[in-house]
CSV table of C-alpha atoms and ligand atoms in Angstrom, one decimal:
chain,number,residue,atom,x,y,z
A,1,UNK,CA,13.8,-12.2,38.9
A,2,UNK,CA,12.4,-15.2,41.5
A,3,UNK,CA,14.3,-13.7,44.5
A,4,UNK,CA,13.6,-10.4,44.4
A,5,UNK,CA,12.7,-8.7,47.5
A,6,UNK,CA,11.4,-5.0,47.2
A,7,UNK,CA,11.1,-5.1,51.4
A,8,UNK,CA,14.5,-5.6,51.4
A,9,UNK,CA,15.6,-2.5,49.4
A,10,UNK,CA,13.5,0.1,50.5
A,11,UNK,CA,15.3,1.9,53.5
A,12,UNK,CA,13.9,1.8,56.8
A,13,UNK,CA,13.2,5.2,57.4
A,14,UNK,CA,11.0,5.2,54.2
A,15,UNK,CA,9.3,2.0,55.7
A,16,UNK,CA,8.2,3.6,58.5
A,17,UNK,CA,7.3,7.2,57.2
A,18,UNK,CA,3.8,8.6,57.5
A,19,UNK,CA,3.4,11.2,54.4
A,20,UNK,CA,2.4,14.6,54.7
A,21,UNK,CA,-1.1,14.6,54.2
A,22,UNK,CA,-2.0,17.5,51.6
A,23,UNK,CA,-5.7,19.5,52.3
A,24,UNK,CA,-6.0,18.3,48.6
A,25,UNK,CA,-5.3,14.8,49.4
A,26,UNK,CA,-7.9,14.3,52.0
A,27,UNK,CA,-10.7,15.5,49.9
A,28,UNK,CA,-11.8,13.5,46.5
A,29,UNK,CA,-14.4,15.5,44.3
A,30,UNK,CA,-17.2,13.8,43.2
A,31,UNK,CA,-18.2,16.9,40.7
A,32,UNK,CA,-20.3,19.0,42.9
A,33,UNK,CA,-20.2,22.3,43.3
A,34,UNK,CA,-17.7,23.1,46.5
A,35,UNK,CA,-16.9,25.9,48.8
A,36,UNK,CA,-13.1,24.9,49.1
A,37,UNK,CA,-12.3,26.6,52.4
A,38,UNK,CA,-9.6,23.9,53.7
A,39,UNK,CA,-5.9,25.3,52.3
A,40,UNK,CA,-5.7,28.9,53.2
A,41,UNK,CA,-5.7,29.4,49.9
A,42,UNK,CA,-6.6,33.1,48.5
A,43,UNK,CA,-10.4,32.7,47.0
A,44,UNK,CA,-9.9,34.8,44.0
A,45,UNK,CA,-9.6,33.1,40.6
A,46,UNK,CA,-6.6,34.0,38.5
A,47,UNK,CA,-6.2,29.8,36.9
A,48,UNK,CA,-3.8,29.5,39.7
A,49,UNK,CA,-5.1,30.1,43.2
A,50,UNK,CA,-5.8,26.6,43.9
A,51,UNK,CA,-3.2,24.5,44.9
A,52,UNK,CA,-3.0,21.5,42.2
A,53,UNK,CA,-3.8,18.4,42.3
A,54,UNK,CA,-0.7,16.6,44.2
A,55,UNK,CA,-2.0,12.7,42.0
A,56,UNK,CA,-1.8,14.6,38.7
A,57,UNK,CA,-4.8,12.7,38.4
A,58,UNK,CA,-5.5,14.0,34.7
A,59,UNK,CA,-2.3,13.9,33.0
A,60,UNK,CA,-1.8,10.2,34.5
A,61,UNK,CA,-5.1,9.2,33.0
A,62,UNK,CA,-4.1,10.1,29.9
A,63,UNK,CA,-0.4,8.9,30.1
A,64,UNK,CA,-1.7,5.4,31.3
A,65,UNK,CA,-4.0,5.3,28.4
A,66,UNK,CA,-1.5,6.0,26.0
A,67,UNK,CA,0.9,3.5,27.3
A,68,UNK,CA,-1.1,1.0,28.5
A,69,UNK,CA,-0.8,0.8,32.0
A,70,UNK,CA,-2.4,1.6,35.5
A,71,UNK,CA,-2.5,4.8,36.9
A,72,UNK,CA,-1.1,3.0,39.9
A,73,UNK,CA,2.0,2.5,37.9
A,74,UNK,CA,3.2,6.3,37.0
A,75,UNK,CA,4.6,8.4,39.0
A,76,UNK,CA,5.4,12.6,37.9
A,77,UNK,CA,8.3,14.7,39.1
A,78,UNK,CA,9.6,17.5,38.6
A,79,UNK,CA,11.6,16.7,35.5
A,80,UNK,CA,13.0,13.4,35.3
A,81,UNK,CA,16.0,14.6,37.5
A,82,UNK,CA,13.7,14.6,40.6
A,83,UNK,CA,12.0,11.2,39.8
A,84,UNK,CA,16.2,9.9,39.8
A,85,UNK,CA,16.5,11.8,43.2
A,86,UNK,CA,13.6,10.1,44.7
A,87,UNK,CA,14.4,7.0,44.0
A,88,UNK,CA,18.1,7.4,45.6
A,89,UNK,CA,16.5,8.8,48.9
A,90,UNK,CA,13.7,5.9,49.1
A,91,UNK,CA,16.2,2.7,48.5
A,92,UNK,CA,19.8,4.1,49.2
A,93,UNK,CA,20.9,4.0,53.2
A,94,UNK,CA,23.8,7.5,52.8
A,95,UNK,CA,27.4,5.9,53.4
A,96,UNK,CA,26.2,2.0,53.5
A,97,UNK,CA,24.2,1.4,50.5
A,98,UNK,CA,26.1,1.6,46.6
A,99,UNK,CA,24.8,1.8,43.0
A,100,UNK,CA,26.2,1.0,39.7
A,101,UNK,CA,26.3,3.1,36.7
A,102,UNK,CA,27.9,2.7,33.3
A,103,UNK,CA,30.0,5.5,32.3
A,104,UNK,CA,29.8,7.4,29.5
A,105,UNK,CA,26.5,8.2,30.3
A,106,UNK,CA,24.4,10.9,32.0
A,107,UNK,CA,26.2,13.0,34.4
A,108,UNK,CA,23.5,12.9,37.0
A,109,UNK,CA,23.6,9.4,38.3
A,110,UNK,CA,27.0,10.3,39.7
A,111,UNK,CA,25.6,14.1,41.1
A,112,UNK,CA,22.5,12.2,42.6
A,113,UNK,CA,24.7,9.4,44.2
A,114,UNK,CA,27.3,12.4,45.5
A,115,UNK,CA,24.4,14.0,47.1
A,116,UNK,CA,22.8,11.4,48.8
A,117,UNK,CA,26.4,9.9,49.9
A,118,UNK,CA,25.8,6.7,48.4
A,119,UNK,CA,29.3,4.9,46.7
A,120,UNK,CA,28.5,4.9,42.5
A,121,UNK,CA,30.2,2.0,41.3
A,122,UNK,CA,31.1,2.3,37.4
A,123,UNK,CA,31.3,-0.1,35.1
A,124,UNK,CA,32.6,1.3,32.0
A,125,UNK,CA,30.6,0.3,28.6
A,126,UNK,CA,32.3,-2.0,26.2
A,127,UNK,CA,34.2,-0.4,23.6
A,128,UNK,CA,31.5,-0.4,21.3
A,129,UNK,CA,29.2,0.9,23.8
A,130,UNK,CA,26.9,-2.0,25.0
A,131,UNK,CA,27.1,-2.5,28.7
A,132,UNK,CA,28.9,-5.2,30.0
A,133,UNK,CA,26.7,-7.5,32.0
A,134,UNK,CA,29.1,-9.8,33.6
A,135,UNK,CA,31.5,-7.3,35.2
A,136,UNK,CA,28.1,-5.5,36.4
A,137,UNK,CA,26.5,-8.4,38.1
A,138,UNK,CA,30.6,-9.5,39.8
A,139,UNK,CA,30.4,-5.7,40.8
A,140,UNK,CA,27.3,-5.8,42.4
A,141,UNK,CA,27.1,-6.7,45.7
A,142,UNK,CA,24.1,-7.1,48.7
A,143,UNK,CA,24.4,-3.7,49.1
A,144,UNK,CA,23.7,-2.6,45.5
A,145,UNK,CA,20.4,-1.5,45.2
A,146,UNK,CA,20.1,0.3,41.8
A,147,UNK,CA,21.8,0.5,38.5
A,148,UNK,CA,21.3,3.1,35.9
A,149,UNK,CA,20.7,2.1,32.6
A,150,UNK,CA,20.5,5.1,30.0
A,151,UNK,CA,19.2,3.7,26.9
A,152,UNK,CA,19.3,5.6,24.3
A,153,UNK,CA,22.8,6.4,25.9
A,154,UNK,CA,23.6,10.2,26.2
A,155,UNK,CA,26.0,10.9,25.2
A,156,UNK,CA,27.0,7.9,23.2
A,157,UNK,CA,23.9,7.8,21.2
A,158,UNK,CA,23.1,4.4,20.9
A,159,UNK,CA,20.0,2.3,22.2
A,160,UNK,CA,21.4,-1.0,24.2
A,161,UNK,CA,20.9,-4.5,22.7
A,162,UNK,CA,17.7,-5.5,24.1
A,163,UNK,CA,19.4,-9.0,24.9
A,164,UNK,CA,21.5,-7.5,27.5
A,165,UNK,CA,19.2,-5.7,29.0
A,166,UNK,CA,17.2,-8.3,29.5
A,167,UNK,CA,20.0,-10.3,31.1
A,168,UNK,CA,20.5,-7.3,33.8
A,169,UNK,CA,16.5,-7.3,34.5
A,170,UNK,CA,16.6,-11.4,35.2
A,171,UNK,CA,20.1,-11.7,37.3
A,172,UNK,CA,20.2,-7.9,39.0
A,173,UNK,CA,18.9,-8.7,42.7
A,174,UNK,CA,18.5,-4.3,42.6
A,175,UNK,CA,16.7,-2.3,40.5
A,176,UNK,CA,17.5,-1.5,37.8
A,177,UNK,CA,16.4,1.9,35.9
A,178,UNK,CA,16.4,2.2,32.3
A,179,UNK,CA,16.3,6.0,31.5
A,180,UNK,CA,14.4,6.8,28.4
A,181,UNK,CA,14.7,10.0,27.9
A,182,UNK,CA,15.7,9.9,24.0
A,183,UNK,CA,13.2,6.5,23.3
A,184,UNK,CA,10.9,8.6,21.2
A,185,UNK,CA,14.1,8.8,18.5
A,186,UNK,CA,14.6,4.9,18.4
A,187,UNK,CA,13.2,2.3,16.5
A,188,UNK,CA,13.1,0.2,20.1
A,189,UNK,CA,10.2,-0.4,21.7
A,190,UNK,CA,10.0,1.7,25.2
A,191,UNK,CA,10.5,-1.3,28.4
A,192,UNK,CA,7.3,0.0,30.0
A,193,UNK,CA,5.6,-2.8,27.6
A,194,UNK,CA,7.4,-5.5,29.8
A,195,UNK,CA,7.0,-3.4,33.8
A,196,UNK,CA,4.5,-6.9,34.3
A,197,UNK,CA,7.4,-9.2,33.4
A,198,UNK,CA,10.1,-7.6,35.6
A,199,UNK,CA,9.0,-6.5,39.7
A,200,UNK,CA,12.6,-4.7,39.8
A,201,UNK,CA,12.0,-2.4,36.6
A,202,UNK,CA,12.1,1.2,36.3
A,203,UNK,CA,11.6,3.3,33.7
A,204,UNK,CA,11.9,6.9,33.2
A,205,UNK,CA,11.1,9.2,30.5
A,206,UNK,CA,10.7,12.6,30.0
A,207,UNK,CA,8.6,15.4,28.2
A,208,UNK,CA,12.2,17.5,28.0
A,209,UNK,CA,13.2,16.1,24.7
A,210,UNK,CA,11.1,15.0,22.2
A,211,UNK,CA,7.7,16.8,23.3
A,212,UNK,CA,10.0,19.9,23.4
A,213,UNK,CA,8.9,21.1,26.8
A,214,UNK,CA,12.5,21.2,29.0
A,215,UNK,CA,11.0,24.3,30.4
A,216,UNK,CA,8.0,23.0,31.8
A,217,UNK,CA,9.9,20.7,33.8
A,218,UNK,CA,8.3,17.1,34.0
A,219,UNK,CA,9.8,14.0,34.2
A,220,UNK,CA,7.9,10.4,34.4
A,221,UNK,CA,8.4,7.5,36.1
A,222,UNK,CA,6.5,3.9,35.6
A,223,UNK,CA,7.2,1.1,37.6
A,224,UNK,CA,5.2,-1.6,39.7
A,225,UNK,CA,2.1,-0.3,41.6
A,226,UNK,CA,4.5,-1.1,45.2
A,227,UNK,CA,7.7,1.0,43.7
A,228,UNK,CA,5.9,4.0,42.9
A,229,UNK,CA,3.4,3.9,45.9
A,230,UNK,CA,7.1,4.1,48.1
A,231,UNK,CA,8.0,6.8,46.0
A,232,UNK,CA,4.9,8.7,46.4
A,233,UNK,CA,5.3,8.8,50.2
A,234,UNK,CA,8.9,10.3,50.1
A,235,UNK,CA,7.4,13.1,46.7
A,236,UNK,CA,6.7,16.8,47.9
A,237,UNK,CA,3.1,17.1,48.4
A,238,UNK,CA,2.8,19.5,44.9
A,239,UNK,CA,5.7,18.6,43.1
A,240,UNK,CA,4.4,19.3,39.9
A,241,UNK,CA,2.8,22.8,39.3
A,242,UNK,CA,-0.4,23.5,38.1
A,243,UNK,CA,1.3,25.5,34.5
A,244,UNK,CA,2.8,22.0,34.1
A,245,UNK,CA,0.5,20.3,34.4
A,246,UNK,CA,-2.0,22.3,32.0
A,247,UNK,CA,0.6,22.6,29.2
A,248,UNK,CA,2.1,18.6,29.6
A,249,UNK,CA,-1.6,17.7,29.3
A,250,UNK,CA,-2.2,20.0,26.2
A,251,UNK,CA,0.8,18.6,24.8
A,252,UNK,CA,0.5,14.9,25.1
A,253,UNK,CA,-2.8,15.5,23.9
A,254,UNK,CA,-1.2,16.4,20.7
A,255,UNK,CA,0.9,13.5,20.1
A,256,UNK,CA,0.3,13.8,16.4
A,257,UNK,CA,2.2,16.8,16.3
A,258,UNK,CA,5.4,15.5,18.2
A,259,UNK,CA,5.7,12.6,16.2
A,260,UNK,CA,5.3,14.7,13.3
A,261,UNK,CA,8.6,17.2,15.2
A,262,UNK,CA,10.4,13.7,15.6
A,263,UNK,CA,10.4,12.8,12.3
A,264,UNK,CA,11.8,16.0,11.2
A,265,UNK,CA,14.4,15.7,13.5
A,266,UNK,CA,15.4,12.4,12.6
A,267,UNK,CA,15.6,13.8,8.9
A,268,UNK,CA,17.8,16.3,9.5
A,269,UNK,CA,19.7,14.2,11.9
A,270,UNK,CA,20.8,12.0,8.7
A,271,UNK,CA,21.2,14.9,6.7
A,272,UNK,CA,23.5,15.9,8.9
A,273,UNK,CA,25.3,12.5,9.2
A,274,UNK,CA,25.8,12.8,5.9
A,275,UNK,CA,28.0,16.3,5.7
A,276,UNK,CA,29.5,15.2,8.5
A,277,UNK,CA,31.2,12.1,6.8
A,278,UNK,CA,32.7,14.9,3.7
A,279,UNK,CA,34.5,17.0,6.6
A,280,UNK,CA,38.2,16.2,7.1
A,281,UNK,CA,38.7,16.4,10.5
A,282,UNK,CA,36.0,14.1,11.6
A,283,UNK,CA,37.2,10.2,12.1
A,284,UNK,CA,34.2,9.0,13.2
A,285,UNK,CA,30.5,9.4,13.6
A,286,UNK,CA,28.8,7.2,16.3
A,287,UNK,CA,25.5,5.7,15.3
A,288,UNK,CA,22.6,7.3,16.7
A,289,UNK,CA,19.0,6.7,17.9
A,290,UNK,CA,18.8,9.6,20.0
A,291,UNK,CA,18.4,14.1,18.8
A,292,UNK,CA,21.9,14.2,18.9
A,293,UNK,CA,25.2,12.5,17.0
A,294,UNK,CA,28.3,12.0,19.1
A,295,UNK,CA,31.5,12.7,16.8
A,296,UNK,CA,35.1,12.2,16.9
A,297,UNK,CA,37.3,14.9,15.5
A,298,UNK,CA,41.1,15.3,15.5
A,299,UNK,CA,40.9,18.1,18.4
A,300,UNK,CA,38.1,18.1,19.9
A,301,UNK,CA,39.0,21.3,22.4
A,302,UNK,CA,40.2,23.3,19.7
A,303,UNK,CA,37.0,22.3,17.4
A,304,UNK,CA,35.0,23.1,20.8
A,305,UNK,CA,36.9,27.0,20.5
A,306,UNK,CA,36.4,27.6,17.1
A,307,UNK,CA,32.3,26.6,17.4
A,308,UNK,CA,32.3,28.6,19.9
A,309,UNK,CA,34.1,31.7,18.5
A,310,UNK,CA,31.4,31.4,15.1
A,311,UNK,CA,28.4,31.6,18.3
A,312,UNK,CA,27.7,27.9,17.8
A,313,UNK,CA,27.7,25.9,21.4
A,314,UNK,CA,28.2,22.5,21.5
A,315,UNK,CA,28.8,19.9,24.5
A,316,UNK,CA,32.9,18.6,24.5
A,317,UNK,CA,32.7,15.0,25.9
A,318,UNK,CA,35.9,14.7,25.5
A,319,UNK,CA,36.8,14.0,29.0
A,320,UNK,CA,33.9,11.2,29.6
A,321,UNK,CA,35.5,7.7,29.1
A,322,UNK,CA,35.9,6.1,25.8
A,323,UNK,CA,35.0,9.4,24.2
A,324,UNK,CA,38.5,11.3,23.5
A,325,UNK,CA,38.3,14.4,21.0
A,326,UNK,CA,34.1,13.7,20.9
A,327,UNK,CA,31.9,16.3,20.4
A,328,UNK,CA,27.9,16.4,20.9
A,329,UNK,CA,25.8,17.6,18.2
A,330,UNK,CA,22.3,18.3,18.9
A,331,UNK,CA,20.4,18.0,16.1
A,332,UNK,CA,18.7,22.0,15.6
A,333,UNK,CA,16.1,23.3,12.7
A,334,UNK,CA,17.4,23.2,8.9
A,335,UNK,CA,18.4,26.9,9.4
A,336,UNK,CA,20.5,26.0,12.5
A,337,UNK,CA,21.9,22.8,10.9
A,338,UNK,CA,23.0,25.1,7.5
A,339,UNK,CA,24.7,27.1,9.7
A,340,UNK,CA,26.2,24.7,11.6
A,341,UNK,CA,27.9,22.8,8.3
A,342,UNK,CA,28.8,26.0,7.0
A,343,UNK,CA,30.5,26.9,9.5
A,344,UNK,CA,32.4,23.5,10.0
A,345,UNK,CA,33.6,23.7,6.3
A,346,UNK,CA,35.1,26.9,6.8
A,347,UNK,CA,37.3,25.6,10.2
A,348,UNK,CA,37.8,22.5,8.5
B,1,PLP,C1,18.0,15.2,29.1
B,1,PLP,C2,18.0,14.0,29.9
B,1,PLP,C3,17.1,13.8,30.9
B,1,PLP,C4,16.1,14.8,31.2
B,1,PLP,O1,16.0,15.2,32.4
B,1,PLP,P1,14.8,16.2,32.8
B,1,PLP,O2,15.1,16.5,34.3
B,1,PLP,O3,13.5,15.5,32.7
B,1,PLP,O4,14.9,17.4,32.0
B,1,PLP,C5,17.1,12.6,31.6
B,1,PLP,N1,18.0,11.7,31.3
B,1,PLP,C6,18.9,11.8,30.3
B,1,PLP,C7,19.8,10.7,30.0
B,1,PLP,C8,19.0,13.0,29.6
B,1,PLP,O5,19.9,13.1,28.6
């Protein structure tokens, strides 16, 4: 991208903010003992009478280690949902400023962008799911600052060609976000290999899916040092808690153990692929790099009923797009998936 300008994009009101500075931000230990007498806190210990560390200085050590990058290049939310938010609020002017986003995909682009009063432009996905790079860039216009790439698509399933992405990241004058929440399923390679190559790249991930901690709350964000330092003046001082913090770092640490989890998953994932295809009422099942298998069944509402009557929840998509009579299938334990198929050979 030669003509990128981040200036350009980032709203004035972000430009000339001065952030909220923390007690915690002001002061940088150097390891001696300290009499912290400078956030009102209560002086007590209980592991959590300290205010935490608003940098997440630990967990980004480690995360930057792991992937390879600077510090300076993460930024933590709470959950991945808030990193999306902040990024609306720091480049998108409310009722001027637009963003384009490819439907079926993740409900919360369109949310976020209905929030913040920012026009979401869709481009729908090709029909067999790839986005369509030549109707986004004619759709985009000076005012589009952002589009949302979900790759692994949710809830489609599928990881975009790389090709095309690549073609959005050289000829999108915005940014453009590639959401990884499901890239620890795929066989691709995560794009925070290539932040260096593109200055209009962001990518998010999460520890809500495969590190099995949606309850913790934490989302990621990498992008170039000047992205995230905007985004860290518009981020509440402690955004992530200290509990999330301690358990993320325990977690991450452990990396072993989700890969091992992931492979399990993606085991029983093609189990289930393969029941799936003996069922009668199921005409298709979409190809998946992702937890989860998108389906297409005869009726998907009355499927949806019947699951639901046998205490079996699953998502209908039905009304997303290109995804008529689809179901979503999260992939569960062997116990749950047993159940599951029985289940589905007895409505069947
Ligand atoms: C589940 C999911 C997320 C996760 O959001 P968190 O707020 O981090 O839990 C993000 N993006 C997509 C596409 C998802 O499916």
């Amino acid at each position: 991208m030669e003509n990128f300008d981040l200036n350009k994009l980032v709203r004035e009101t972000v430009k000339d903010l001065k952030p909220y500075s923390s007690a915690r931000d002001e002061y940088v230990s150097d390891g001696s003992e300290m009499i912290f007498l400078d956030a009102n806190e209560n002086p007590f210990e209980n592991g959590v009478n300290r205010y935490p560390d608003p940098q997440q200085r630990s967990l980004k050590t480690l995360l930057a280690k792991q992937l390879k990058v600077s510090e300076e290049n993460i930024l933590l939310g709470n959950g991945s949902d808030e990193v999306l938010d902040l990024i609306f609020r720091a480049f998108c002017e409310p009722n001027q400023d637009n963003v384009i986003t490819l439907p079926p995909t993740y409900g919360m682009y369109k949310v976020l962008s209905d929030i913040n009063a920012i026009e979401n432009r869709e481009v729908l996905l090709t029909t067999d799911f790839e986005p369509d790079v030549s109707v986004i860039l004619n759709t985009a216009d000076e005012k589009s600052k952002a589009t949302f790439v979900c790759s692994p698509n949710n809830p489609t399933g599928n990881a975009f060609s790389q090709e095309r992405i690549k073609l959005l990241l050289e000829n999108f004058n915005g940014l453009v976000i590639i959401d990884e929440a499901y890239i620890d399923f795929s066989a691709n390679e995560s794009w925070v290999s290539c932040l260096e190559n593109y200055p209009n790249l962001i990518v998010t991930q999460t520890l809500s899916k495969a590190y099995g901690m949606a309850g913790i709350r934490l989302g990621v964000c990498y992008a170039s040092k000047e992205i995230i330092s905007i985004l860290n003046k518009i981020k509440p001082p402690y955004n992530v808690n200290q509990l999330t913090q301690d358990r993320a770092l325990d977690r991450v640490v452990a990396s072993k153990q989700v890969k091992a989890e992931v492979e399990r998953i993606l085991k029983e994932r093609d189990l289930l692929v393969e029941a799936l295809k003996g069922l009668s009422f199921v005409e298709t099942i979409y190809p998946s790099d992702a937890n989860f298998l998108l389906v297409k069944v005869d009726n998907a509402d009355q499927r949806y009923q019947e699951l639901l009557e046998a205490n079996v929840v699953v998502r209908n998509r039905s009304n997303q797009p290109l995804c008529e009579n689809t179901l979503r299938f999260t992939v569960g334990t062997l116990e749950e998936n047993k159940k599951l198929m029985a289940i589905l050979k007895e409505i069947g």
